[in-house]
Amino acid sequence: MFERLAEIVLNGERYPTEADQPPIMLWFPIEKDYVGPALMNETVEQKTDRLLKLSRKIRSQLHKITSGLDATGEERLLEYLELREVSVELNGLLAECGEGKSENYEKAKRTVTEINTALQGLEFEALVKEILKENHFQIGINKILVPWLDNLQKEAFQNPEKPDNFDKAREIENEAVIFAKEVRKANRMISQLDTEADLQENKIFSKGLIDDQKLRFKHIAQAAATRVEQNRAIVLNWGFYIEMKTEADKIFDELNELYPDQTKDVKDETEDLDYSKALPFVLNKFLSCSELLLTNQPKPDSQENCCVVHEKLNKSRELASRGMKILTKIGECTEKTPAHQSVWDQTCRLKKVVTALNDKGLNMDKLMKKWDGMVKSQQTDDLDFQPLLAFMNQYVKCFS
């Protein structure tokens, strides 16, 4: 009140003179509700009538206290203290009316008795506890829950940060999980306040307050859950890409150790791509190198070198089988997506490579046997040209 008076003085919200003031409308309460002061020569009948009017007014105030509708705890307590003082005057007036025994005395006596009984049923401590309970609920709503939800709402609907590396993605996913835990804490507080709302005198008003916050919380919780799911999917997909990329690079490095001179010009197509777009192409470098080796297969110039070439072919076949497993895993991940076509094309290419390596392996097995037969024929020097011709035919068949 005093702050408002200070504003009026500072802002000059006053009329300069009384002449500038607008006319004041004087009004009186409705006649049936108006209880005037006692007359100088008031009769017993007039006192009784005034007592009945006061009693009706007090009963309406009592109803306001007992019902709790449209009244705060502080207002009910003040009404109770005021009525407790007025009841003393009411009982004194009843005693004065009893001296003359007017017609309405019994009616007035019954009304005053009901008022005394109602006032005795009210407890000062109960009203104080009700105020504490109401203030506790209001503080929980206005001072704790609403600001808390304001901060959560602001954070829940901000633009998501896009990670540029896997560690950053894990950090963002961890922050999303922490935020979701904070949202769950707010949910526990809402449940607690919802229980307290059922204990308030004005349940309809209290439930309305908590229902408004429940609606806000529902949108916040949905945003938090969506953020966790999205970031967790990013981490899982990115982790799967790193795992597949590591395995693909490993078999390529092993192939590079077998054929160091023929794999140096092969380029990696995943360097400038995002992890989601690069996943279907993690094996492309190994596949391109394997196809290149099929067209530039080294030719052995001795039996020992032939054994080395044969061993390298077997190792290449093993690496191709491992590459097929990688493509199978990627295909399961990219199934029913546009990227699956690229995986399918690479699978077809790798199957052709595996078939060609198997054929070359079989031919190298035959070549080694022919070479061994030619060497034995040379050592015996029996002038048999069949082993030599058989070796030459198989050699041409392998490297033509």
GROMACS .gro file of C-alpha atoms in nm:
model
  400
    1MET     CA    1   0.000   0.000   0.000
    2PHE     CA    2   0.274   0.246   0.098
    3GLU     CA    3   0.464   0.172  -0.223
    4ARG     CA    4   0.153   0.267  -0.421
    5LEU     CA    5   0.118   0.593  -0.222
    6ALA     CA    6   0.481   0.673  -0.306
    7GLU     CA    7   0.408   0.615  -0.677
    8ILE     CA    8   0.108   0.850  -0.658
    9VAL     CA    9   0.324   1.126  -0.506
   10LEU     CA   10   0.611   1.074  -0.752
   11ASN     CA   11   0.388   1.057  -1.059
   12GLY     CA   12   0.164   1.342  -0.953
   13GLU     CA   13  -0.151   1.133  -0.972
   14ARG     CA   14  -0.357   1.384  -0.775
   15TYR     CA   15  -0.600   1.662  -0.855
   16PRO     CA   16  -0.448   2.010  -0.804
   17THR     CA   17  -0.748   2.150  -0.617
   18GLU     CA   18  -1.076   2.028  -0.475
   19ALA     CA   19  -1.261   2.206  -0.758
   20ASP     CA   20  -1.093   1.978  -1.011
   21GLN     CA   21  -1.211   1.664  -0.835
   22PRO     CA   22  -1.506   1.477  -0.995
   23PRO     CA   23  -1.830   1.449  -0.800
   24ILE     CA   24  -1.829   1.160  -0.555
   25MET     CA   25  -2.121   0.920  -0.569
   26LEU     CA   26  -2.239   0.831  -0.223
   27TRP     CA   27  -2.391   0.487  -0.201
   28PHE     CA   28  -2.532   0.267   0.067
   29PRO     CA   29  -2.556  -0.111   0.088
   30ILE     CA   30  -2.878  -0.290   0.006
   31GLU     CA   31  -3.136  -0.215   0.269
   32LYS     CA   32  -3.188  -0.576   0.368
   33ASP     CA   33  -2.812  -0.620   0.431
   34TYR     CA   34  -2.764  -0.289   0.605
   35VAL     CA   35  -2.746  -0.295   0.982
   36GLY     CA   36  -2.754   0.059   1.117
   37PRO     CA   37  -2.640   0.177   1.459
   38ALA     CA   38  -2.864   0.153   1.762
   39LEU     CA   39  -3.124   0.425   1.803
   40MET     CA   40  -3.131   0.650   2.106
   41ASN     CA   41  -3.468   0.519   2.229
   42GLU     CA   42  -3.447   0.170   2.078
   43THR     CA   43  -3.723  -0.066   2.178
   44VAL     CA   44  -3.685  -0.437   2.249
   45GLU     CA   45  -3.851  -0.522   1.918
   46GLN     CA   46  -3.608  -0.298   1.731
   47LYS     CA   47  -3.313  -0.454   1.916
   48THR     CA   48  -3.438  -0.800   1.825
   49ASP     CA   49  -3.473  -0.705   1.459
   50ARG     CA   50  -3.122  -0.560   1.461
   51LEU     CA   51  -2.996  -0.877   1.628
   52LEU     CA   52  -3.154  -1.093   1.356
   53LYS     CA   53  -2.997  -0.881   1.082
   54LEU     CA   54  -2.656  -0.902   1.249
   55SER     CA   55  -2.699  -1.278   1.289
   56ARG     CA   56  -2.779  -1.326   0.920
   57LYS     CA   57  -2.474  -1.123   0.823
   58ILE     CA   58  -2.251  -1.319   1.060
   59ARG     CA   59  -2.389  -1.651   0.933
   60SER     CA   60  -2.295  -1.554   0.576
   61GLN     CA   61  -1.946  -1.470   0.697
   62LEU     CA   62  -1.929  -1.802   0.881
   63HIS     CA   63  -2.027  -1.982   0.563
   64LYS     CA   64  -1.739  -1.808   0.387
   65ILE     CA   65  -1.500  -1.936   0.651
   66THR     CA   66  -1.629  -2.292   0.669
   67SER     CA   67  -1.670  -2.346   0.294
   68GLY     CA   68  -1.331  -2.202   0.198
   69LEU     CA   69  -1.463  -2.089  -0.141
   70ASP     CA   70  -1.332  -1.759  -0.283
   71ALA     CA   71  -1.128  -1.694   0.031
   72THR     CA   72  -0.763  -1.744   0.115
   73GLY     CA   73  -0.642  -1.883   0.443
   74GLU     CA   74  -0.541  -1.539   0.565
   75GLU     CA   75  -0.885  -1.398   0.485
   76ARG     CA   76  -1.057  -1.683   0.671
   77LEU     CA   77  -0.834  -1.633   0.973
   78LEU     CA   78  -0.905  -1.259   0.983
   79GLU     CA   79  -1.277  -1.325   0.947
   80TYR     CA   80  -1.260  -1.573   1.233
   81LEU     CA   81  -1.082  -1.330   1.464
   82GLU     CA   82  -1.331  -1.054   1.377
   83LEU     CA   83  -1.634  -1.279   1.432
   84ARG     CA   84  -1.498  -1.398   1.762
   85GLU     CA   85  -1.500  -1.037   1.883
   86VAL     CA   86  -1.841  -0.965   1.729
   87SER     CA   87  -1.989  -1.273   1.898
   88VAL     CA   88  -1.930  -1.109   2.237
   89GLU     CA   89  -2.137  -0.808   2.127
   90LEU     CA   90  -2.396  -1.044   1.979
   91ASN     CA   91  -2.439  -1.233   2.307
   92GLY     CA   92  -2.467  -0.905   2.498
   93LEU     CA   93  -2.735  -0.782   2.263
   94LEU     CA   94  -2.919  -1.114   2.304
   95ALA     CA   95  -2.917  -1.067   2.681
   96GLU     CA   96  -3.069  -0.722   2.642
   97CYS     CA   97  -3.336  -0.858   2.411
   98GLY     CA   98  -3.420  -1.127   2.665
   99GLU     CA   99  -3.535  -0.871   2.918
  100GLY     CA  100  -3.840  -0.776   2.715
  101LYS     CA  101  -3.923  -1.113   2.564
  102SER     CA  102  -4.020  -0.996   2.214
  103GLU     CA  103  -4.194  -1.216   1.959
  104ASN     CA  104  -3.876  -1.293   1.762
  105TYR     CA  105  -3.663  -1.352   2.070
  106GLU     CA  106  -3.665  -1.731   2.044
  107LYS     CA  107  -3.574  -1.715   1.677
  108ALA     CA  108  -3.288  -1.475   1.753
  109LYS     CA  109  -3.173  -1.697   2.042
  110ARG     CA  110  -3.159  -2.006   1.818
  111THR     CA  111  -2.961  -1.813   1.557
  112VAL     CA  112  -2.710  -1.683   1.812
  113THR     CA  113  -2.673  -2.033   1.958
  114GLU     CA  114  -2.596  -2.174   1.612
  115ILE     CA  115  -2.337  -1.900   1.559
  116ASN     CA  116  -2.170  -1.973   1.895
  117THR     CA  117  -2.165  -2.344   1.817
  118ALA     CA  118  -2.014  -2.282   1.474
  119LEU     CA  119  -1.747  -2.052   1.619
  120GLN     CA  120  -1.659  -2.309   1.886
  121GLY     CA  121  -1.614  -2.569   1.611
  122LEU     CA  122  -1.347  -2.356   1.445
  123GLU     CA  123  -0.993  -2.388   1.580
  124PHE     CA  124  -0.734  -2.115   1.558
  125GLU     CA  125  -0.448  -2.363   1.517
  126ALA     CA  126  -0.629  -2.544   1.237
  127LEU     CA  127  -0.670  -2.218   1.043
  128VAL     CA  128  -0.301  -2.135   1.097
  129LYS     CA  129  -0.198  -2.481   0.975
  130GLU     CA  130  -0.420  -2.434   0.673
  131ILE     CA  131  -0.240  -2.106   0.594
  132LEU     CA  132   0.097  -2.279   0.625
  133LYS     CA  133  -0.021  -2.561   0.399
  134GLU     CA  134  -0.157  -2.319   0.140
  135ASN     CA  135   0.157  -2.103   0.145
  136HIS     CA  136   0.373  -2.412   0.117
  137PHE     CA  137   0.179  -2.516  -0.193
  138GLN     CA  138   0.187  -2.167  -0.347
  139ILE     CA  139   0.561  -2.131  -0.283
  140GLY     CA  140   0.620  -2.473  -0.438
  141ILE     CA  141   0.425  -2.371  -0.747
  142ASN     CA  142   0.527  -2.007  -0.799
  143LYS     CA  143   0.875  -1.990  -0.648
  144ILE     CA  144   1.019  -2.333  -0.730
  145LEU     CA  145   0.828  -2.526  -0.996
  146VAL     CA  146   0.739  -2.244  -1.238
  147PRO     CA  147   1.096  -2.097  -1.258
  148TRP     CA  148   1.235  -2.450  -1.281
  149LEU     CA  149   1.006  -2.536  -1.572
  150ASP     CA  150   1.088  -2.201  -1.736
  151ASN     CA  151   1.458  -2.294  -1.742
  152LEU     CA  152   1.386  -2.649  -1.858
  153GLN     CA  153   1.156  -2.523  -2.133
  154LYS     CA  154   1.416  -2.277  -2.255
  155GLU     CA  155   1.680  -2.549  -2.270
  156ALA     CA  156   1.448  -2.814  -2.415
  157PHE     CA  157   1.353  -2.615  -2.724
  158GLN     CA  158   1.687  -2.458  -2.812
  159ASN     CA  159   1.852  -2.547  -3.143
  160PRO     CA  160   2.045  -2.876  -3.114
  161GLU     CA  161   2.422  -2.865  -3.149
  162LYS     CA  162   2.567  -3.065  -3.436
  163PRO     CA  163   2.878  -3.264  -3.341
  164ASP     CA  164   3.185  -3.256  -3.566
  165ASN     CA  165   3.355  -3.563  -3.417
  166PHE     CA  166   3.266  -3.878  -3.228
  167ASP     CA  167   3.389  -3.754  -2.888
  168LYS     CA  168   3.177  -3.441  -2.924
  169ALA     CA  169   2.876  -3.657  -3.012
  170ARG     CA  170   2.925  -3.863  -2.695
  171GLU     CA  171   2.958  -3.543  -2.492
  172ILE     CA  172   2.631  -3.405  -2.634
  173GLU     CA  173   2.457  -3.739  -2.572
  174ASN     CA  174   2.577  -3.732  -2.210
  175GLU     CA  175   2.442  -3.377  -2.169
  176ALA     CA  176   2.105  -3.492  -2.309
  177VAL     CA  177   2.093  -3.775  -2.054
  178ILE     CA  178   2.174  -3.533  -1.769
  179PHE     CA  179   1.898  -3.301  -1.890
  180ALA     CA  180   1.652  -3.593  -1.901
  181LYS     CA  181   1.741  -3.678  -1.539
  182GLU     CA  182   1.672  -3.317  -1.443
  183VAL     CA  183   1.333  -3.343  -1.612
  184ARG     CA  184   1.256  -3.658  -1.412
  185LYS     CA  185   1.338  -3.469  -1.091
  186ALA     CA  186   1.085  -3.202  -1.192
  187ASN     CA  187   0.831  -3.480  -1.253
  188ARG     CA  188   0.876  -3.604  -0.897
  189MET     CA  189   0.815  -3.254  -0.766
  190ILE     CA  190   0.500  -3.220  -0.979
  191SER     CA  191   0.371  -3.548  -0.835
  192GLN     CA  192   0.438  -3.423  -0.484
  193LEU     CA  193   0.258  -3.093  -0.549
  194ASP     CA  194  -0.029  -3.282  -0.711
  195THR     CA  195  -0.072  -3.476  -0.389
  196GLU     CA  196  -0.064  -3.154  -0.187
  197ALA     CA  197  -0.326  -2.998  -0.418
  198ASP     CA  198  -0.573  -3.267  -0.310
  199LEU     CA  199  -0.523  -3.157   0.051
  200GLN     CA  200  -0.600  -2.790  -0.013
  201GLU     CA  201  -0.933  -2.639   0.089
  202ASN     CA  202  -0.993  -2.498  -0.259
  203LYS     CA  203  -0.912  -2.811  -0.455
  204ILE     CA  204  -1.051  -2.687  -0.786
  205PHE     CA  205  -0.823  -2.383  -0.792
  206SER     CA  206  -0.519  -2.579  -0.670
  207LYS     CA  207  -0.571  -2.862  -0.921
  208GLY     CA  208  -0.608  -2.605  -1.197
  209LEU     CA  209  -0.268  -2.455  -1.110
  210ILE     CA  210  -0.091  -2.790  -1.110
  211ASP     CA  211  -0.269  -2.905  -1.428
  212ASP     CA  212  -0.134  -2.602  -1.614
  213GLN     CA  213   0.219  -2.696  -1.511
  214LYS     CA  214   0.156  -3.060  -1.603
  215LEU     CA  215   0.073  -2.954  -1.957
  216ARG     CA  216   0.397  -2.755  -1.983
  217PHE     CA  217   0.593  -3.044  -1.838
  218LYS     CA  218   0.445  -3.287  -2.091
  219HIS     CA  219   0.594  -3.091  -2.382
  220ILE     CA  220   0.928  -3.056  -2.201
  221ALA     CA  221   0.944  -3.429  -2.125
  222GLN     CA  222   0.866  -3.517  -2.488
  223ALA     CA  223   1.143  -3.283  -2.608
  224ALA     CA  224   1.390  -3.431  -2.357
  225ALA     CA  225   1.308  -3.789  -2.457
  226THR     CA  226   1.337  -3.703  -2.826
  227ARG     CA  227   1.675  -3.537  -2.767
  228VAL     CA  228   1.809  -3.844  -2.585
  229GLU     CA  229   1.685  -4.079  -2.858
  230GLN     CA  230   1.828  -3.868  -3.139
  231ASN     CA  231   2.169  -3.819  -2.977
  232ARG     CA  232   2.188  -4.183  -2.874
  233ALA     CA  233   2.111  -4.286  -3.232
  234ILE     CA  234   2.388  -4.055  -3.355
  235VAL     CA  235   2.638  -4.208  -3.111
  236LEU     CA  236   2.536  -4.565  -3.199
  237ASN     CA  237   2.545  -4.504  -3.574
  238TRP     CA  238   2.871  -4.313  -3.555
  239GLY     CA  239   3.023  -4.584  -3.334
  240PHE     CA  240   2.909  -4.850  -3.581
  241TYR     CA  241   3.065  -4.653  -3.866
  242ILE     CA  242   3.396  -4.625  -3.678
  243GLU     CA  243   3.390  -4.998  -3.605
  244MET     CA  244   3.323  -5.089  -3.969
  245LYS     CA  245   3.578  -4.833  -4.091
  246THR     CA  246   3.841  -4.977  -3.857
  247GLU     CA  247   3.779  -5.333  -3.980
  248ALA     CA  248   3.781  -5.221  -4.344
  249ASP     CA  249   4.106  -5.029  -4.299
  250LYS     CA  250   4.257  -5.329  -4.127
  251ILE     CA  251   4.193  -5.570  -4.414
  252PHE     CA  252   4.309  -5.304  -4.660
  253ASP     CA  253   4.635  -5.263  -4.467
  254GLU     CA  254   4.685  -5.639  -4.470
  255LEU     CA  255   4.622  -5.641  -4.844
  256ASN     CA  256   4.864  -5.352  -4.881
  257GLU     CA  257   5.131  -5.555  -4.703
  258LEU     CA  258   5.079  -5.835  -4.954
  259TYR     CA  259   5.089  -5.607  -5.262
  260PRO     CA  260   5.256  -5.278  -5.156
  261ASP     CA  261   5.335  -5.164  -5.512
  262GLN     CA  262   4.984  -5.207  -5.652
  263THR     CA  263   4.769  -5.044  -5.379
  264LYS     CA  264   4.940  -4.707  -5.336
  265ASP     CA  265   4.727  -4.522  -5.595
  266VAL     CA  266   4.387  -4.627  -5.451
  267LYS     CA  267   4.196  -4.332  -5.295
  268ASP     CA  268   3.965  -4.332  -4.993
  269GLU     CA  269   3.618  -4.199  -5.087
  270THR     CA  270   3.504  -4.155  -4.726
  271GLU     CA  271   3.747  -3.877  -4.626
  272ASP     CA  272   3.520  -3.583  -4.713
  273LEU     CA  273   3.185  -3.748  -4.628
  274ASP     CA  274   2.973  -3.739  -4.316
  275TYR     CA  275   2.962  -4.064  -4.118
  276SER     CA  276   2.602  -4.137  -4.225
  277LYS     CA  277   2.690  -4.095  -4.594
  278ALA     CA  278   3.033  -4.260  -4.568
  279LEU     CA  279   2.909  -4.585  -4.411
  280PRO     CA  280   2.815  -4.759  -4.740
  281PHE     CA  281   3.161  -4.683  -4.886
  282VAL     CA  282   3.396  -4.795  -4.606
  283LEU     CA  283   3.496  -5.107  -4.804
  284ASN     CA  284   3.521  -4.937  -5.141
  285LYS     CA  285   3.896  -4.881  -5.114
  286PHE     CA  286   3.962  -5.248  -5.039
  287LEU     CA  287   3.724  -5.354  -5.316
  288SER     CA  288   3.886  -5.128  -5.576
  289CYS     CA  289   4.229  -5.257  -5.479
  290SER     CA  290   4.113  -5.620  -5.502
  291GLU     CA  291   3.969  -5.560  -5.850
  292LEU     CA  292   4.294  -5.396  -5.955
  293LEU     CA  293   4.494  -5.697  -5.835
  294LEU     CA  294   4.285  -5.933  -6.048
  295THR     CA  295   4.395  -5.750  -6.361
  296ASN     CA  296   4.760  -5.713  -6.252
  297GLN     CA  297   4.833  -6.046  -6.093
  298PRO     CA  298   5.214  -6.093  -6.045
  299LYS     CA  299   5.369  -6.374  -6.248
  300PRO     CA  300   5.603  -6.612  -6.065
  301ASP     CA  301   5.943  -6.675  -6.223
  302SER     CA  302   6.041  -6.970  -6.004
  303GLN     CA  303   5.883  -7.253  -5.815
  304GLU     CA  304   5.955  -7.081  -5.484
  305ASN     CA  305   5.797  -6.759  -5.612
  306CYS     CA  306   5.497  -6.958  -5.730
  307CYS     CA  307   5.446  -7.082  -5.373
  308VAL     CA  308   5.461  -6.721  -5.249
  309VAL     CA  309   5.203  -6.608  -5.510
  310HIS     CA  310   4.979  -6.898  -5.415
  311GLU     CA  311   5.002  -6.808  -5.045
  312LYS     CA  312   4.916  -6.445  -5.124
  313LEU     CA  313   4.610  -6.558  -5.322
  314ASN     CA  314   4.487  -6.765  -5.028
  315LYS     CA  315   4.539  -6.468  -4.797
  316SER     CA  316   4.351  -6.242  -5.041
  317ARG     CA  317   4.061  -6.490  -5.047
  318GLU     CA  318   4.049  -6.480  -4.666
  319LEU     CA  319   4.050  -6.099  -4.668
  320ALA     CA  320   3.769  -6.095  -4.925
  321SER     CA  321   3.563  -6.325  -4.702
  322ARG     CA  322   3.614  -6.084  -4.412
  323GLY     CA  323   3.513  -5.797  -4.639
  324MET     CA  324   3.192  -5.982  -4.728
  325LYS     CA  325   3.106  -6.007  -4.355
  326ILE     CA  326   3.157  -5.632  -4.320
  327LEU     CA  327   2.925  -5.564  -4.613
  328THR     CA  328   2.666  -5.797  -4.464
  329LYS     CA  329   2.666  -5.599  -4.136
  330ILE     CA  330   2.641  -5.270  -4.322
  331GLY     CA  331   2.360  -5.407  -4.538
  332GLU     CA  332   2.159  -5.498  -4.228
  333CYS     CA  333   2.201  -5.141  -4.105
  334THR     CA  334   2.118  -4.969  -4.434
  335GLU     CA  335   1.831  -5.197  -4.535
  336LYS     CA  336   1.525  -5.010  -4.668
  337THR     CA  337   1.727  -4.691  -4.707
  338PRO     CA  338   1.857  -4.519  -5.024
  339ALA     CA  339   2.214  -4.609  -4.924
  340HIS     CA  340   2.139  -4.981  -4.947
  341GLN     CA  341   2.175  -4.973  -5.328
  342SER     CA  342   2.542  -4.876  -5.294
  343VAL     CA  343   2.598  -5.161  -5.049
  344TRP     CA  344   2.424  -5.403  -5.284
  345ASP     CA  345   2.639  -5.292  -5.578
  346GLN     CA  346   2.956  -5.342  -5.374
  347THR     CA  347   2.833  -5.683  -5.261
  348CYS     CA  348   2.789  -5.791  -5.622
  349ARG     CA  349   3.136  -5.662  -5.710
  350LEU     CA  350   3.293  -5.840  -5.413
  351LYS     CA  351   3.121  -6.167  -5.505
  352LYS     CA  352   3.280  -6.145  -5.849
  353VAL     CA  353   3.618  -6.082  -5.684
  354VAL     CA  354   3.574  -6.383  -5.455
  355THR     CA  355   3.476  -6.602  -5.752
  356ALA     CA  356   3.777  -6.482  -5.952
  357LEU     CA  357   4.013  -6.541  -5.657
  358ASN     CA  358   3.875  -6.893  -5.612
  359ASP     CA  359   3.932  -6.966  -5.980
  360LYS     CA  360   4.284  -6.825  -5.966
  361GLY     CA  361   4.351  -7.027  -5.651
  362LEU     CA  362   4.248  -7.348  -5.822
  363ASN     CA  363   4.459  -7.267  -6.126
  364MET     CA  364   4.758  -7.188  -5.903
  365ASP     CA  365   4.714  -7.526  -5.730
  366LYS     CA  366   4.728  -7.697  -6.068
  367LEU     CA  367   5.023  -7.483  -6.175
  368MET     CA  368   5.220  -7.579  -5.866
  369LYS     CA  369   5.156  -7.946  -5.936
  370LYS     CA  370   5.257  -7.908  -6.301
  371TRP     CA  371   5.566  -7.714  -6.198
  372ASP     CA  372   5.659  -7.986  -5.950
  373GLY     CA  373   5.613  -8.252  -6.220
  374MET     CA  374   5.827  -8.056  -6.464
  375VAL     CA  375   6.105  -8.020  -6.207
  376LYS     CA  376   6.101  -8.392  -6.135
  377SER     CA  377   6.113  -8.469  -6.509
  378GLN     CA  378   6.407  -8.232  -6.547
  379GLN     CA  379   6.590  -8.403  -6.263
  380THR     CA  380   6.542  -8.750  -6.413
  381ASP     CA  381   6.615  -8.622  -6.769
  382ASP     CA  382   6.405  -8.893  -6.927
  383LEU     CA  383   6.342  -8.679  -7.241
  384ASP     CA  384   5.965  -8.670  -7.163
  385PHE     CA  385   5.820  -8.340  -7.292
  386GLN     CA  386   5.470  -8.398  -7.151
  387PRO     CA  387   5.537  -8.240  -6.808
  388LEU     CA  388   5.688  -7.933  -6.976
  389LEU     CA  389   5.397  -7.893  -7.214
  390ALA     CA  390   5.144  -7.943  -6.936
  391PHE     CA  391   5.320  -7.676  -6.725
  392MET     CA  392   5.330  -7.428  -7.015
  393ASN     CA  393   4.960  -7.478  -7.092
  394GLN     CA  394   4.865  -7.424  -6.727
  395TYR     CA  395   5.093  -7.120  -6.699
  396VAL     CA  396   4.927  -6.962  -7.002
  397LYS     CA  397   4.588  -7.044  -6.860
  398CYS     CA  398   4.672  -6.871  -6.530
  399PHE     CA  399   4.825  -6.552  -6.666
  400SER     CA  400   4.684  -6.506  -7.015
   0.00000   0.00000   0.00000
